[in-house]
Short mmCIF file of the N, C-alpha and C atoms (twelve columns), coordinates in Angstrom:
data_MODEL
# 
_entry.id   MODEL 
# 
loop_
_atom_site.group_PDB 
_atom_site.id 
_atom_site.type_symbol 
_atom_site.label_atom_id 
_atom_site.label_alt_id 
_atom_site.label_comp_id 
_atom_site.label_asym_id 
_atom_site.label_seq_id 
_atom_site.Cartn_x 
_atom_site.Cartn_y 
_atom_site.Cartn_z 
_atom_site.pdbx_PDB_model_num 
ATOM 1   N N  . GLN A 1   -31.778 55.633 -34.259 1 
ATOM 2   C CA . GLN A 1   -31.590 55.183 -33.142 1 
ATOM 3   C C  . GLN A 1   -31.014 56.513 -31.882 1 
ATOM 4   N N  . ILE A 2   -31.209 56.321 -31.124 1 
ATOM 5   C CA . ILE A 2   -30.789 57.404 -29.902 1 
ATOM 6   C C  . ILE A 2   -30.704 56.729 -28.495 1 
ATOM 7   N N  . THR A 3   -29.453 57.330 -28.098 1 
ATOM 8   C CA . THR A 3   -28.581 56.631 -27.130 1 
ATOM 9   C C  . THR A 3   -28.791 57.949 -25.963 1 
ATOM 10  N N  . PHE A 4   -29.106 57.630 -24.952 1 
ATOM 11  C CA . PHE A 4   -28.633 58.483 -23.920 1 
ATOM 12  C C  . PHE A 4   -27.697 58.040 -23.014 1 
ATOM 13  N N  . THR A 5   -26.872 58.540 -23.057 1 
ATOM 14  C CA . THR A 5   -25.865 57.928 -21.956 1 
ATOM 15  C C  . THR A 5   -24.696 59.398 -21.096 1 
ATOM 16  N N  . ARG A 6   -23.852 59.625 -20.770 1 
ATOM 17  C CA . ARG A 6   -23.202 60.524 -19.318 1 
ATOM 18  C C  . ARG A 6   -21.662 60.171 -20.483 1 
ATOM 19  N N  . HIS A 7   -21.244 59.440 -21.450 1 
ATOM 20  C CA . HIS A 7   -20.512 59.449 -22.179 1 
ATOM 21  C C  . HIS A 7   -20.354 59.855 -23.135 1 
ATOM 22  N N  . GLY A 8   -19.376 60.688 -24.081 1 
ATOM 23  C CA . GLY A 8   -19.294 61.084 -25.887 1 
ATOM 24  C C  . GLY A 8   -19.513 60.210 -26.069 1 
ATOM 25  N N  . CYS A 9   -20.256 61.026 -27.092 1 
ATOM 26  C CA . CYS A 9   -20.029 59.943 -28.980 1 
ATOM 27  C C  . CYS A 9   -18.891 59.778 -29.552 1 
ATOM 28  N N  . ALA A 10  -18.957 59.003 -30.107 1 
ATOM 29  C CA . ALA A 10  -18.170 57.756 -30.802 1 
ATOM 30  C C  . ALA A 10  -18.168 59.540 -31.982 1 
ATOM 31  N N  . PRO A 11  -16.343 58.834 -32.662 1 
ATOM 32  C CA . PRO A 11  -17.039 60.642 -33.402 1 
ATOM 33  C C  . PRO A 11  -17.537 60.451 -35.798 1 
ATOM 34  N N  . GLU A 12  -18.326 59.052 -35.508 1 
ATOM 35  C CA . GLU A 12  -19.559 58.778 -36.496 1 
ATOM 36  C C  . GLU A 12  -20.743 59.688 -36.543 1 
ATOM 37  N N  . GLN A 13  -21.210 59.323 -34.756 1 
ATOM 38  C CA . GLN A 13  -22.230 60.066 -34.235 1 
ATOM 39  C C  . GLN A 13  -22.276 61.550 -33.795 1 
ATOM 40  N N  . THR A 14  -23.457 62.051 -34.354 1 
ATOM 41  C CA . THR A 14  -23.765 63.748 -34.159 1 
ATOM 42  C C  . THR A 14  -24.550 63.094 -32.867 1 
ATOM 43  N N  . GLN A 15  -24.186 64.195 -31.637 1 
ATOM 44  C CA . GLN A 15  -24.466 64.888 -30.321 1 
ATOM 45  C C  . GLN A 15  -25.662 65.333 -30.419 1 
ATOM 46  N N  . TYR A 16  -26.709 65.715 -29.873 1 
ATOM 47  C CA . TYR A 16  -27.639 66.612 -29.275 1 
ATOM 48  C C  . TYR A 16  -27.685 67.252 -27.366 1 
ATOM 49  N N  . ARG A 17  -27.592 67.962 -27.314 1 
ATOM 50  C CA . ARG A 17  -27.913 67.785 -25.780 1 
ATOM 51  C C  . ARG A 17  -29.128 68.819 -26.058 1 
ATOM 52  N N  . GLN A 18  -30.029 68.159 -24.944 1 
ATOM 53  C CA . GLN A 18  -31.067 68.817 -24.361 1 
ATOM 54  C C  . GLN A 18  -31.360 70.042 -23.716 1 
ATOM 55  N N  . GLU A 19  -32.341 70.549 -23.341 1 
ATOM 56  C CA . GLU A 19  -32.246 71.596 -23.215 1 
ATOM 57  C C  . GLU A 19  -33.299 71.026 -21.625 1 
ATOM 58  N N  . VAL A 20  -32.858 71.032 -20.044 1 
ATOM 59  C CA . VAL A 20  -33.785 70.639 -19.182 1 
ATOM 60  C C  . VAL A 20  -34.839 70.707 -18.322 1 
ATOM 61  N N  . ARG A 21  -36.336 71.164 -18.011 1 
ATOM 62  C CA . ARG A 21  -36.643 72.008 -17.654 1 
ATOM 63  C C  . ARG A 21  -37.852 71.202 -16.885 1 
ATOM 64  N N  . ASN A 22  -37.456 71.988 -15.416 1 
ATOM 65  C CA . ASN A 22  -38.216 70.938 -14.427 1 
ATOM 66  C C  . ASN A 22  -39.256 72.136 -13.937 1 
ATOM 67  N N  . HIS A 23  -40.409 71.456 -14.655 1 
ATOM 68  C CA . HIS A 23  -41.977 72.654 -14.101 1 
ATOM 69  C C  . HIS A 23  -42.060 71.809 -12.520 1 
ATOM 70  N N  . SER A 24  -42.521 72.571 -12.107 1 
ATOM 71  C CA . SER A 24  -43.510 72.347 -10.461 1 
ATOM 72  C C  . SER A 24  -44.218 71.549 -10.646 1 
ATOM 73  N N  . PRO A 25  -44.390 70.269 -9.856  1 
ATOM 74  C CA . PRO A 25  -46.408 69.483 -10.609 1 
ATOM 75  C C  . PRO A 25  -47.333 70.469 -10.356 1 
ATOM 76  N N  . GLY A 26  -48.539 70.355 -10.863 1 
ATOM 77  C CA . GLY A 26  -50.063 71.119 -10.443 1 
ATOM 78  C C  . GLY A 26  -50.283 72.235 -11.103 1 
ATOM 79  N N  . SER A 27  -49.296 72.082 -12.149 1 
ATOM 80  C CA . SER A 27  -49.768 73.400 -12.794 1 
ATOM 81  C C  . SER A 27  -50.769 74.041 -14.012 1 
ATOM 82  N N  . GLY A 28  -51.096 73.035 -13.230 1 
ATOM 83  C CA . GLY A 28  -52.427 72.965 -14.350 1 
ATOM 84  C C  . GLY A 28  -52.931 71.977 -15.639 1 
ATOM 85  N N  . LYS A 29  -52.039 73.177 -16.853 1 
ATOM 86  C CA . LYS A 29  -52.234 72.553 -18.170 1 
ATOM 87  C C  . LYS A 29  -50.268 71.528 -18.569 1 
ATOM 88  N N  . PRO A 30  -50.602 70.585 -19.212 1 
ATOM 89  C CA . PRO A 30  -49.408 70.109 -19.127 1 
ATOM 90  C C  . PRO A 30  -48.108 70.803 -19.843 1 
ATOM 91  N N  . ILE A 31  -47.465 70.061 -20.075 1 
ATOM 92  C CA . ILE A 31  -46.282 71.169 -20.405 1 
ATOM 93  C C  . ILE A 31  -44.757 70.324 -21.620 1 
ATOM 94  N N  . PRO A 32  -44.376 70.454 -22.153 1 
ATOM 95  C CA . PRO A 32  -43.471 69.473 -23.784 1 
ATOM 96  C C  . PRO A 32  -42.548 69.159 -22.182 1 
ATOM 97  N N  . LEU A 33  -41.708 68.291 -22.150 1 
ATOM 98  C CA . LEU A 33  -40.448 68.624 -21.867 1 
ATOM 99  C C  . LEU A 33  -39.145 68.756 -23.087 1 
ATOM 100 N N  . ALA A 34  -39.773 68.918 -23.803 1 
ATOM 101 C CA . ALA A 34  -38.233 69.243 -24.751 1 
ATOM 102 C C  . ALA A 34  -38.991 69.695 -26.756 1 
ATOM 103 N N  . VAL A 35  -38.432 70.584 -26.902 1 
ATOM 104 C CA . VAL A 35  -39.103 70.284 -28.228 1 
ATOM 105 C C  . VAL A 35  -38.541 70.298 -28.631 1 
ATOM 106 N N  . PRO A 36  -38.506 68.779 -29.956 1 
ATOM 107 C CA . PRO A 36  -38.148 68.048 -31.127 1 
ATOM 108 C C  . PRO A 36  -36.973 69.873 -32.518 1 
ATOM 109 N N  . ARG A 37  -36.076 69.027 -32.445 1 
ATOM 110 C CA . ARG A 37  -35.143 70.379 -33.403 1 
ATOM 111 C C  . ARG A 37  -35.804 69.386 -35.211 1 
ATOM 112 N N  . ALA A 38  -35.791 70.454 -36.284 1 
ATOM 113 C CA . ALA A 38  -35.862 70.227 -37.164 1 
ATOM 114 C C  . ALA A 38  -34.563 68.907 -37.565 1 
ATOM 115 N N  . ARG A 39  -34.614 68.077 -38.177 1 
ATOM 116 C CA . ARG A 39  -34.308 67.806 -38.823 1 
ATOM 117 C C  . ARG A 39  -32.852 67.733 -39.838 1 
ATOM 118 N N  . THR A 40  -31.816 67.590 -39.904 1 
ATOM 119 C CA . THR A 40  -30.473 67.916 -41.605 1 
ATOM 120 C C  . THR A 40  -30.536 66.497 -42.116 1 
ATOM 121 N N  . ALA A 41  -30.093 66.955 -42.627 1 
ATOM 122 C CA . ALA A 41  -29.435 65.791 -43.993 1 
ATOM 123 C C  . ALA A 41  -28.965 64.159 -43.046 1 
ATOM 124 N N  . LYS A 42  -29.326 63.350 -43.546 1 
ATOM 125 C CA . LYS A 42  -28.721 61.926 -42.768 1 
ATOM 126 C C  . LYS A 42  -27.632 62.070 -43.355 1 
ATOM 127 N N  . PRO A 43  -27.145 61.427 -42.620 1 
ATOM 128 C CA . PRO A 43  -25.602 61.194 -42.858 1 
ATOM 129 C C  . PRO A 43  -25.486 59.784 -43.765 1 
ATOM 130 N N  . THR A 44  -24.688 60.070 -44.509 1 
ATOM 131 C CA . THR A 44  -24.406 59.083 -45.662 1 
ATOM 132 C C  . THR A 44  -24.309 57.870 -45.885 1 
ATOM 133 N N  . THR A 45  -23.031 57.179 -44.332 1 
ATOM 134 C CA . THR A 45  -22.827 56.099 -44.558 1 
ATOM 135 C C  . THR A 45  -23.342 55.856 -43.218 1 
ATOM 136 N N  . ARG A 46  -23.919 55.064 -43.021 1 
ATOM 137 C CA . ARG A 46  -24.551 55.017 -41.030 1 
ATOM 138 C C  . ARG A 46  -24.276 53.181 -40.934 1 
ATOM 139 N N  . SER A 47  -22.787 53.348 -40.024 1 
ATOM 140 C CA . SER A 47  -22.673 51.952 -39.690 1 
ATOM 141 C C  . SER A 47  -24.189 50.997 -38.664 1 
ATOM 142 N N  . ARG A 48  -24.731 49.697 -39.114 1 
ATOM 143 C CA . ARG A 48  -25.553 49.109 -38.232 1 
ATOM 144 C C  . ARG A 48  -25.020 47.844 -37.151 1 
ATOM 145 N N  . ALA A 49  -23.753 47.956 -36.667 1 
ATOM 146 C CA . ALA A 49  -23.063 47.567 -35.819 1 
ATOM 147 C C  . ALA A 49  -23.320 48.424 -34.510 1 
ATOM 148 N N  . PRO A 50  -23.794 47.150 -33.395 1 
ATOM 149 C CA . PRO A 50  -23.713 48.555 -31.971 1 
ATOM 150 C C  . PRO A 50  -22.006 48.880 -31.385 1 
ATOM 151 N N  . VAL A 51  -22.256 50.149 -31.170 1 
ATOM 152 C CA . VAL A 51  -20.660 50.552 -31.010 1 
ATOM 153 C C  . VAL A 51  -20.840 50.837 -29.350 1 
ATOM 154 N N  . ILE A 52  -20.470 49.569 -28.702 1 
ATOM 155 C CA . ILE A 52  -20.043 49.579 -27.499 1 
ATOM 156 C C  . ILE A 52  -18.497 50.181 -26.529 1 
ATOM 157 N N  . VAL A 53  -18.924 50.941 -26.245 1 
ATOM 158 C CA . VAL A 53  -18.974 52.049 -25.161 1 
ATOM 159 C C  . VAL A 53  -17.746 52.108 -24.810 1 
ATOM 160 N N  . GLY A 54  -17.819 51.063 -23.288 1 
ATOM 161 C CA . GLY A 54  -17.302 50.352 -22.751 1 
ATOM 162 C C  . GLY A 54  -17.665 48.765 -22.623 1 
ATOM 163 N N  . GLU A 55  -16.951 48.241 -21.766 1 
ATOM 164 C CA . GLU A 55  -17.824 46.139 -21.179 1 
ATOM 165 C C  . GLU A 55  -16.334 46.221 -20.456 1 
ATOM 166 N N  . GLN A 56  -17.171 45.605 -19.902 1 
ATOM 167 C CA . GLN A 56  -16.313 44.954 -18.557 1 
ATOM 168 C C  . GLN A 56  -15.326 43.787 -18.693 1 
ATOM 169 N N  . ASP A 57  -13.627 44.051 -18.346 1 
ATOM 170 C CA . ASP A 57  -12.369 43.287 -19.167 1 
ATOM 171 C C  . ASP A 57  -12.862 42.115 -17.242 1 
ATOM 172 N N  . ASP A 58  -12.537 40.273 -17.681 1 
ATOM 173 C CA . ASP A 58  -12.820 39.507 -17.091 1 
ATOM 174 C C  . ASP A 58  -10.800 39.244 -16.264 1 
ATOM 175 N N  . GLY A 59  -10.497 39.668 -17.514 1 
ATOM 176 C CA . GLY A 59  -9.290  39.347 -16.932 1 
ATOM 177 C C  . GLY A 59  -8.519  38.187 -18.045 1 
ATOM 178 N N  . CYS A 60  -8.829  37.787 -18.608 1 
ATOM 179 C CA . CYS A 60  -9.501  36.277 -19.713 1 
ATOM 180 C C  . CYS A 60  -9.378  36.287 -21.074 1 
ATOM 181 N N  . GLY A 61  -9.244  37.073 -20.953 1 
ATOM 182 C CA . GLY A 61  -10.002 37.651 -23.174 1 
ATOM 183 C C  . GLY A 61  -11.639 38.016 -23.261 1 
ATOM 184 N N  . ASN A 62  -12.253 38.272 -22.012 1 
ATOM 185 C CA . ASN A 62  -13.896 38.143 -22.129 1 
ATOM 186 C C  . ASN A 62  -13.809 37.096 -23.997 1 
ATOM 187 N N  . LEU A 63  -13.679 35.425 -23.460 1 
ATOM 188 C CA . LEU A 63  -13.544 34.337 -24.498 1 
ATOM 189 C C  . LEU A 63  -15.017 33.847 -24.393 1 
ATOM 190 N N  . LEU A 64  -15.081 34.209 -23.130 1 
ATOM 191 C CA . LEU A 64  -17.057 33.888 -22.496 1 
ATOM 192 C C  . LEU A 64  -17.963 34.247 -22.746 1 
ATOM 193 N N  . SER A 65  -18.931 34.755 -22.876 1 
ATOM 194 C CA . SER A 65  -19.893 35.302 -21.532 1 
ATOM 195 C C  . SER A 65  -20.663 35.340 -21.364 1 
ATOM 196 N N  . SER A 66  -21.122 36.730 -20.360 1 
ATOM 197 C CA . SER A 66  -21.296 35.589 -19.171 1 
ATOM 198 C C  . SER A 66  -22.385 34.435 -18.836 1 
ATOM 199 N N  . SER A 67  -23.354 34.497 -19.205 1 
ATOM 200 C CA . SER A 67  -24.095 32.923 -19.988 1 
ATOM 201 C C  . SER A 67  -23.602 32.338 -20.084 1 
ATOM 202 N N  . GLU A 68  -22.129 31.984 -21.032 1 
ATOM 203 C CA . GLU A 68  -21.952 31.352 -21.319 1 
ATOM 204 C C  . GLU A 68  -20.983 30.647 -20.139 1 
ATOM 205 N N  . LYS A 69  -20.688 30.982 -19.290 1 
ATOM 206 C CA . LYS A 69  -19.568 30.710 -18.078 1 
ATOM 207 C C  . LYS A 69  -20.797 30.495 -17.365 1 
ATOM 208 N N  . ARG A 70  -21.706 30.581 -17.262 1 
ATOM 209 C CA . ARG A 70  -23.465 30.625 -15.935 1 
ATOM 210 C C  . ARG A 70  -23.093 28.725 -16.310 1 
ATOM 211 N N  . GLN A 71  -23.418 28.554 -17.811 1 
ATOM 212 C CA . GLN A 71  -24.020 27.619 -18.311 1 
ATOM 213 C C  . GLN A 71  -23.385 27.055 -18.237 1 
ATOM 214 N N  . ALA A 72  -21.928 26.930 -18.392 1 
ATOM 215 C CA . ALA A 72  -20.689 25.998 -18.405 1 
ATOM 216 C C  . ALA A 72  -20.732 25.867 -16.612 1 
ATOM 217 N N  . ILE A 73  -20.418 26.547 -15.454 1 
ATOM 218 C CA . ILE A 73  -19.946 25.998 -14.325 1 
ATOM 219 C C  . ILE A 73  -21.279 25.424 -14.359 1 
ATOM 220 N N  . ILE A 74  -22.647 25.645 -13.881 1 
ATOM 221 C CA . ILE A 74  -24.709 24.875 -14.321 1 
ATOM 222 C C  . ILE A 74  -24.004 23.664 -14.640 1 
ATOM 223 N N  . ARG A 75  -23.694 22.830 -15.507 1 
ATOM 224 C CA . ARG A 75  -23.240 21.594 -16.785 1 
ATOM 225 C C  . ARG A 75  -22.298 21.135 -15.375 1 
ATOM 226 N N  . ARG A 76  -20.818 21.799 -14.754 1 
ATOM 227 C CA . ARG A 76  -19.694 21.557 -14.457 1 
ATOM 228 C C  . ARG A 76  -19.018 20.802 -15.503 1 
ATOM 229 N N  . GLU A 77  -18.943 22.559 -15.858 1 
ATOM 230 C CA . GLU A 77  -17.813 22.023 -17.686 1 
ATOM 231 C C  . GLU A 77  -16.806 22.794 -17.010 1 
ATOM 232 N N  . VAL A 78  -15.431 22.612 -18.197 1 
ATOM 233 C CA . VAL A 78  -14.636 23.994 -17.512 1 
ATOM 234 C C  . VAL A 78  -14.260 24.570 -19.432 1 
ATOM 235 N N  . ARG A 79  -14.161 25.618 -19.796 1 
ATOM 236 C CA . ARG A 79  -14.148 25.186 -21.023 1 
ATOM 237 C C  . ARG A 79  -12.658 26.594 -20.830 1 
ATOM 238 N N  . SER A 80  -11.869 27.009 -22.331 1 
ATOM 239 C CA . SER A 80  -11.362 27.777 -22.240 1 
ATOM 240 C C  . SER A 80  -12.049 29.262 -21.755 1 
ATOM 241 N N  . GLY A 81  -10.631 30.431 -21.740 1 
ATOM 242 C CA . GLY A 81  -12.316 31.885 -20.654 1 
ATOM 243 C C  . GLY A 81  -12.138 31.969 -19.774 1 
ATOM 244 N N  . MET A 82  -12.215 30.072 -18.927 1 
ATOM 245 C CA . MET A 82  -12.949 30.650 -17.277 1 
ATOM 246 C C  . MET A 82  -11.550 31.482 -15.987 1 
ATOM 247 N N  . SER A 83  -11.781 31.224 -15.015 1 
ATOM 248 C CA . SER A 83  -11.019 31.704 -14.313 1 
ATOM 249 C C  . SER A 83  -10.942 30.639 -13.360 1 
ATOM 250 N N  . SER A 84  -10.093 30.537 -12.910 1 
ATOM 251 C CA . SER A 84  -9.600  29.883 -11.599 1 
ATOM 252 C C  . SER A 84  -10.679 30.011 -10.412 1 
ATOM 253 N N  . ALA A 85  -11.040 30.864 -9.838  1 
ATOM 254 C CA . ALA A 85  -12.450 31.037 -9.700  1 
ATOM 255 C C  . ALA A 85  -14.234 30.362 -10.280 1 
ATOM 256 N N  . ASP A 86  -13.517 30.340 -11.803 1 
ATOM 257 C CA . ASP A 86  -14.959 30.161 -12.714 1 
ATOM 258 C C  . ASP A 86  -14.850 28.272 -12.186 1 
ATOM 259 N N  . VAL A 87  -13.735 27.820 -11.787 1 
ATOM 260 C CA . VAL A 87  -13.548 26.363 -12.396 1 
ATOM 261 C C  . VAL A 87  -13.476 25.863 -10.709 1 
ATOM 262 N N  . GLU A 88  -13.656 26.666 -9.700  1 
ATOM 263 C CA . GLU A 88  -14.079 26.020 -8.918  1 
ATOM 264 C C  . GLU A 88  -15.424 26.003 -8.028  1 
ATOM 265 N N  . SER A 89  -15.420 27.331 -9.269  1 
ATOM 266 C CA . SER A 89  -16.965 27.399 -9.070  1 
ATOM 267 C C  . SER A 89  -18.244 26.061 -9.630  1 
ATOM 268 N N  . SER A 90  -17.189 25.706 -10.369 1 
ATOM 269 C CA . SER A 90  -17.986 24.491 -11.179 1 
ATOM 270 C C  . SER A 90  -17.785 23.131 -10.622 1 
ATOM 271 N N  . LEU A 91  -16.585 23.276 -10.280 1 
ATOM 272 C CA . LEU A 91  -16.022 22.003 -9.562  1 
ATOM 273 C C  . LEU A 91  -15.837 21.470 -8.517  1 
ATOM 274 N N  . GLY A 92  -15.368 22.291 -7.376  1 
ATOM 275 C CA . GLY A 92  -14.930 22.625 -6.031  1 
ATOM 276 C C  . GLY A 92  -13.792 22.436 -6.656  1 
ATOM 277 N N  . LYS A 93  -13.608 22.085 -4.678  1 
ATOM 278 C CA . LYS A 93  -11.789 22.593 -4.949  1 
ATOM 279 C C  . LYS A 93  -11.149 21.502 -4.710  1 
ATOM 280 N N  . PRO A 94  -9.678  21.533 -5.757  1 
ATOM 281 C CA . PRO A 94  -8.900  20.971 -6.203  1 
ATOM 282 C C  . PRO A 94  -8.568  20.102 -5.113  1 
ATOM 283 N N  . ASP A 95  -8.048  18.895 -5.982  1 
ATOM 284 C CA . ASP A 95  -7.273  17.624 -4.570  1 
ATOM 285 C C  . ASP A 95  -6.033  18.450 -4.373  1 
ATOM 286 N N  . MET A 96  -5.558  18.889 -5.296  1 
ATOM 287 C CA . MET A 96  -4.287  19.190 -5.371  1 
ATOM 288 C C  . MET A 96  -3.782  20.242 -6.105  1 
ATOM 289 N N  . ILE A 97  -3.733  21.078 -6.176  1 
ATOM 290 C CA . ILE A 97  -2.176  22.313 -6.421  1 
ATOM 291 C C  . ILE A 97  -1.612  22.874 -6.815  1 
ATOM 292 N N  . THR A 98  -1.053  22.677 -7.728  1 
ATOM 293 C CA . THR A 98  0.436   22.601 -8.105  1 
ATOM 294 C C  . THR A 98  1.031   23.544 -8.606  1 
ATOM 295 N N  . ARG A 99  2.385   23.949 -8.664  1 
ATOM 296 C CA . ARG A 99  2.576   25.725 -9.256  1 
ATOM 297 C C  . ARG A 99  3.975   25.474 -10.094 1 
ATOM 298 N N  . GLN A 100 3.984   25.762 -10.955 1 
ATOM 299 C CA . GLN A 100 5.572   25.432 -11.575 1 
ATOM 300 C C  . GLN A 100 5.343   26.544 -12.442 1 
ATOM 301 N N  . ASN A 101 6.643   27.777 -12.638 1 
ATOM 302 C CA . ASN A 101 6.890   28.887 -13.922 1 
ATOM 303 C C  . ASN A 101 6.143   29.261 -13.978 1 
ATOM 304 N N  . GLY A 102 5.442   30.187 -12.884 1 
ATOM 305 C CA . GLY A 102 4.578   30.877 -12.979 1 
ATOM 306 C C  . GLY A 102 2.619   30.092 -13.296 1 
ATOM 307 N N  . ARG A 103 2.880   29.134 -13.437 1 
ATOM 308 C CA . ARG A 103 1.455   28.685 -13.321 1 
ATOM 309 C C  . ARG A 103 0.879   27.649 -12.532 1 
ATOM 310 N N  . GLN A 104 -0.099  27.713 -12.916 1 
ATOM 311 C CA . GLN A 104 -1.118  26.491 -11.838 1 
ATOM 312 C C  . GLN A 104 -1.701  26.415 -12.320 1 
ATOM 313 N N  . ARG A 105 -1.292  24.485 -11.455 1 
ATOM 314 C CA . ARG A 105 -2.618  22.727 -12.138 1 
ATOM 315 C C  . ARG A 105 -3.734  23.021 -10.998 1 
ATOM 316 N N  . TYR A 106 -5.110  22.585 -11.069 1 
ATOM 317 C CA . TYR A 106 -5.477  21.762 -10.346 1 
ATOM 318 C C  . TYR A 106 -5.801  20.739 -10.620 1 
ATOM 319 N N  . HIS A 107 -5.440  18.946 -9.975  1 
ATOM 320 C CA . HIS A 107 -6.026  18.333 -10.311 1 
ATOM 321 C C  . HIS A 107 -7.589  18.261 -8.581  1 
ATOM 322 N N  . TYR A 108 -7.735  17.113 -9.667  1 
ATOM 323 C CA . TYR A 108 -9.024  16.872 -10.058 1 
ATOM 324 C C  . TYR A 108 -9.492  15.492 -10.092 1 
ATOM 325 N N  . ARG A 109 -9.968  14.555 -8.584  1 
ATOM 326 C CA . ARG A 109 -9.843  12.865 -8.697  1 
ATOM 327 C C  . ARG A 109 -11.277 12.422 -8.628  1 
ATOM 328 N N  . ASP A 110 -12.245 12.139 -9.219  1 
ATOM 329 C CA . ASP A 110 -13.080 12.028 -9.037  1 
ATOM 330 C C  . ASP A 110 -13.526 10.073 -8.522  1 
ATOM 331 N N  . LYS A 111 -14.311 10.206 -7.779  1 
ATOM 332 C CA . LYS A 111 -15.076 9.341  -6.920  1 
ATOM 333 C C  . LYS A 111 -14.755 7.564  -7.894  1 
ATOM 334 N N  . ARG A 112 -14.371 7.649  -9.545  1 
ATOM 335 C CA . ARG A 112 -14.189 6.114  -9.675  1 
ATOM 336 C C  . ARG A 112 -12.342 6.392  -10.098 1 
ATOM 337 N N  . GLY A 113 -12.237 7.439  -9.403  1 
ATOM 338 C CA . GLY A 113 -10.533 7.127  -9.711  1 
ATOM 339 C C  . GLY A 113 -9.663  8.087  -11.408 1 
ATOM 340 N N  . ASP A 114 -10.853 8.415  -12.163 1 
ATOM 341 C CA . ASP A 114 -10.293 9.208  -12.889 1 
ATOM 342 C C  . ASP A 114 -9.619  10.216 -12.914 1 
ATOM 343 N N  . ASN A 115 -8.498  10.991 -13.668 1 
ATOM 344 C CA . ASN A 115 -8.233  12.290 -12.610 1 
ATOM 345 C C  . ASN A 115 -8.380  13.200 -14.443 1 
ATOM 346 N N  . GLN A 116 -8.751  14.877 -13.802 1 
ATOM 347 C CA . GLN A 116 -8.559  15.530 -14.234 1 
ATOM 348 C C  . GLN A 116 -7.701  17.087 -14.064 1 
ATOM 349 N N  . LEU A 117 -6.743  17.024 -14.900 1 
ATOM 350 C CA . LEU A 117 -5.622  18.201 -14.662 1 
ATOM 351 C C  . LEU A 117 -6.026  19.135 -15.311 1 
ATOM 352 N N  . ILE A 118 -6.674  20.841 -14.720 1 
ATOM 353 C CA . ILE A 118 -7.146  21.878 -15.031 1 
ATOM 354 C C  . ILE A 118 -5.540  23.072 -15.553 1 
ATOM 355 N N  . SER A 119 -5.185  23.659 -16.027 1 
ATOM 356 C CA . SER A 119 -3.697  24.251 -16.160 1 
ATOM 357 C C  . SER A 119 -3.899  25.409 -16.578 1 
ATOM 358 N N  . PHE A 120 -3.925  26.664 -15.580 1 
ATOM 359 C CA . PHE A 120 -4.182  27.968 -15.747 1 
ATOM 360 C C  . PHE A 120 -2.503  28.745 -15.902 1 
ATOM 361 N N  . ASP A 121 -2.883  29.795 -16.699 1 
ATOM 362 C CA . ASP A 121 -1.302  31.005 -17.239 1 
ATOM 363 C C  . ASP A 121 -1.546  31.338 -16.271 1 
ATOM 364 N N  . GLU A 122 -0.640  32.777 -16.223 1 
ATOM 365 C CA . GLU A 122 -0.066  33.312 -15.384 1 
ATOM 366 C C  . GLU A 122 -0.854  34.592 -14.022 1 
ATOM 367 N N  . ALA A 123 -1.947  34.582 -15.854 1 
ATOM 368 C CA . ALA A 123 -2.531  35.858 -15.403 1 
ATOM 369 C C  . ALA A 123 -4.302  34.805 -14.703 1 
ATOM 370 N N  . GLY A 124 -4.482  33.882 -14.386 1 
ATOM 371 C CA . GLY A 124 -5.270  32.627 -13.454 1 
ATOM 372 C C  . GLY A 124 -5.877  32.431 -14.729 1 
ATOM 373 N N  . CYS A 125 -5.987  32.602 -15.850 1 
ATOM 374 C CA . CYS A 125 -7.308  31.671 -17.056 1 
ATOM 375 C C  . CYS A 125 -7.254  30.051 -17.092 1 
# 
């Protein structure tokens, strides 16, 4: 597996720098971009799991992937790990907002008179 990155490699990976040559176009004959190096012995232990160098933190513990959030919003569902902005995208503006001890609650009432209460922690999740 070859990965091109601007970041460093994980300790169990090997890094090779490539010499880059940018020849002018129209010189007549094709020129190889890189000369492959002879491989040394293969590492004895090899991890099959992908190494994640960095990921976006949604502030709610990344409990849901972006596609799971998107599907919940489309279905008008509320799931653990959604922020208050995600809940508003799913259900709209709340009928009432209450705050107590750093926690926030959204109150929704539908046309049938059923109530729904969504509680958020200090981080708004």
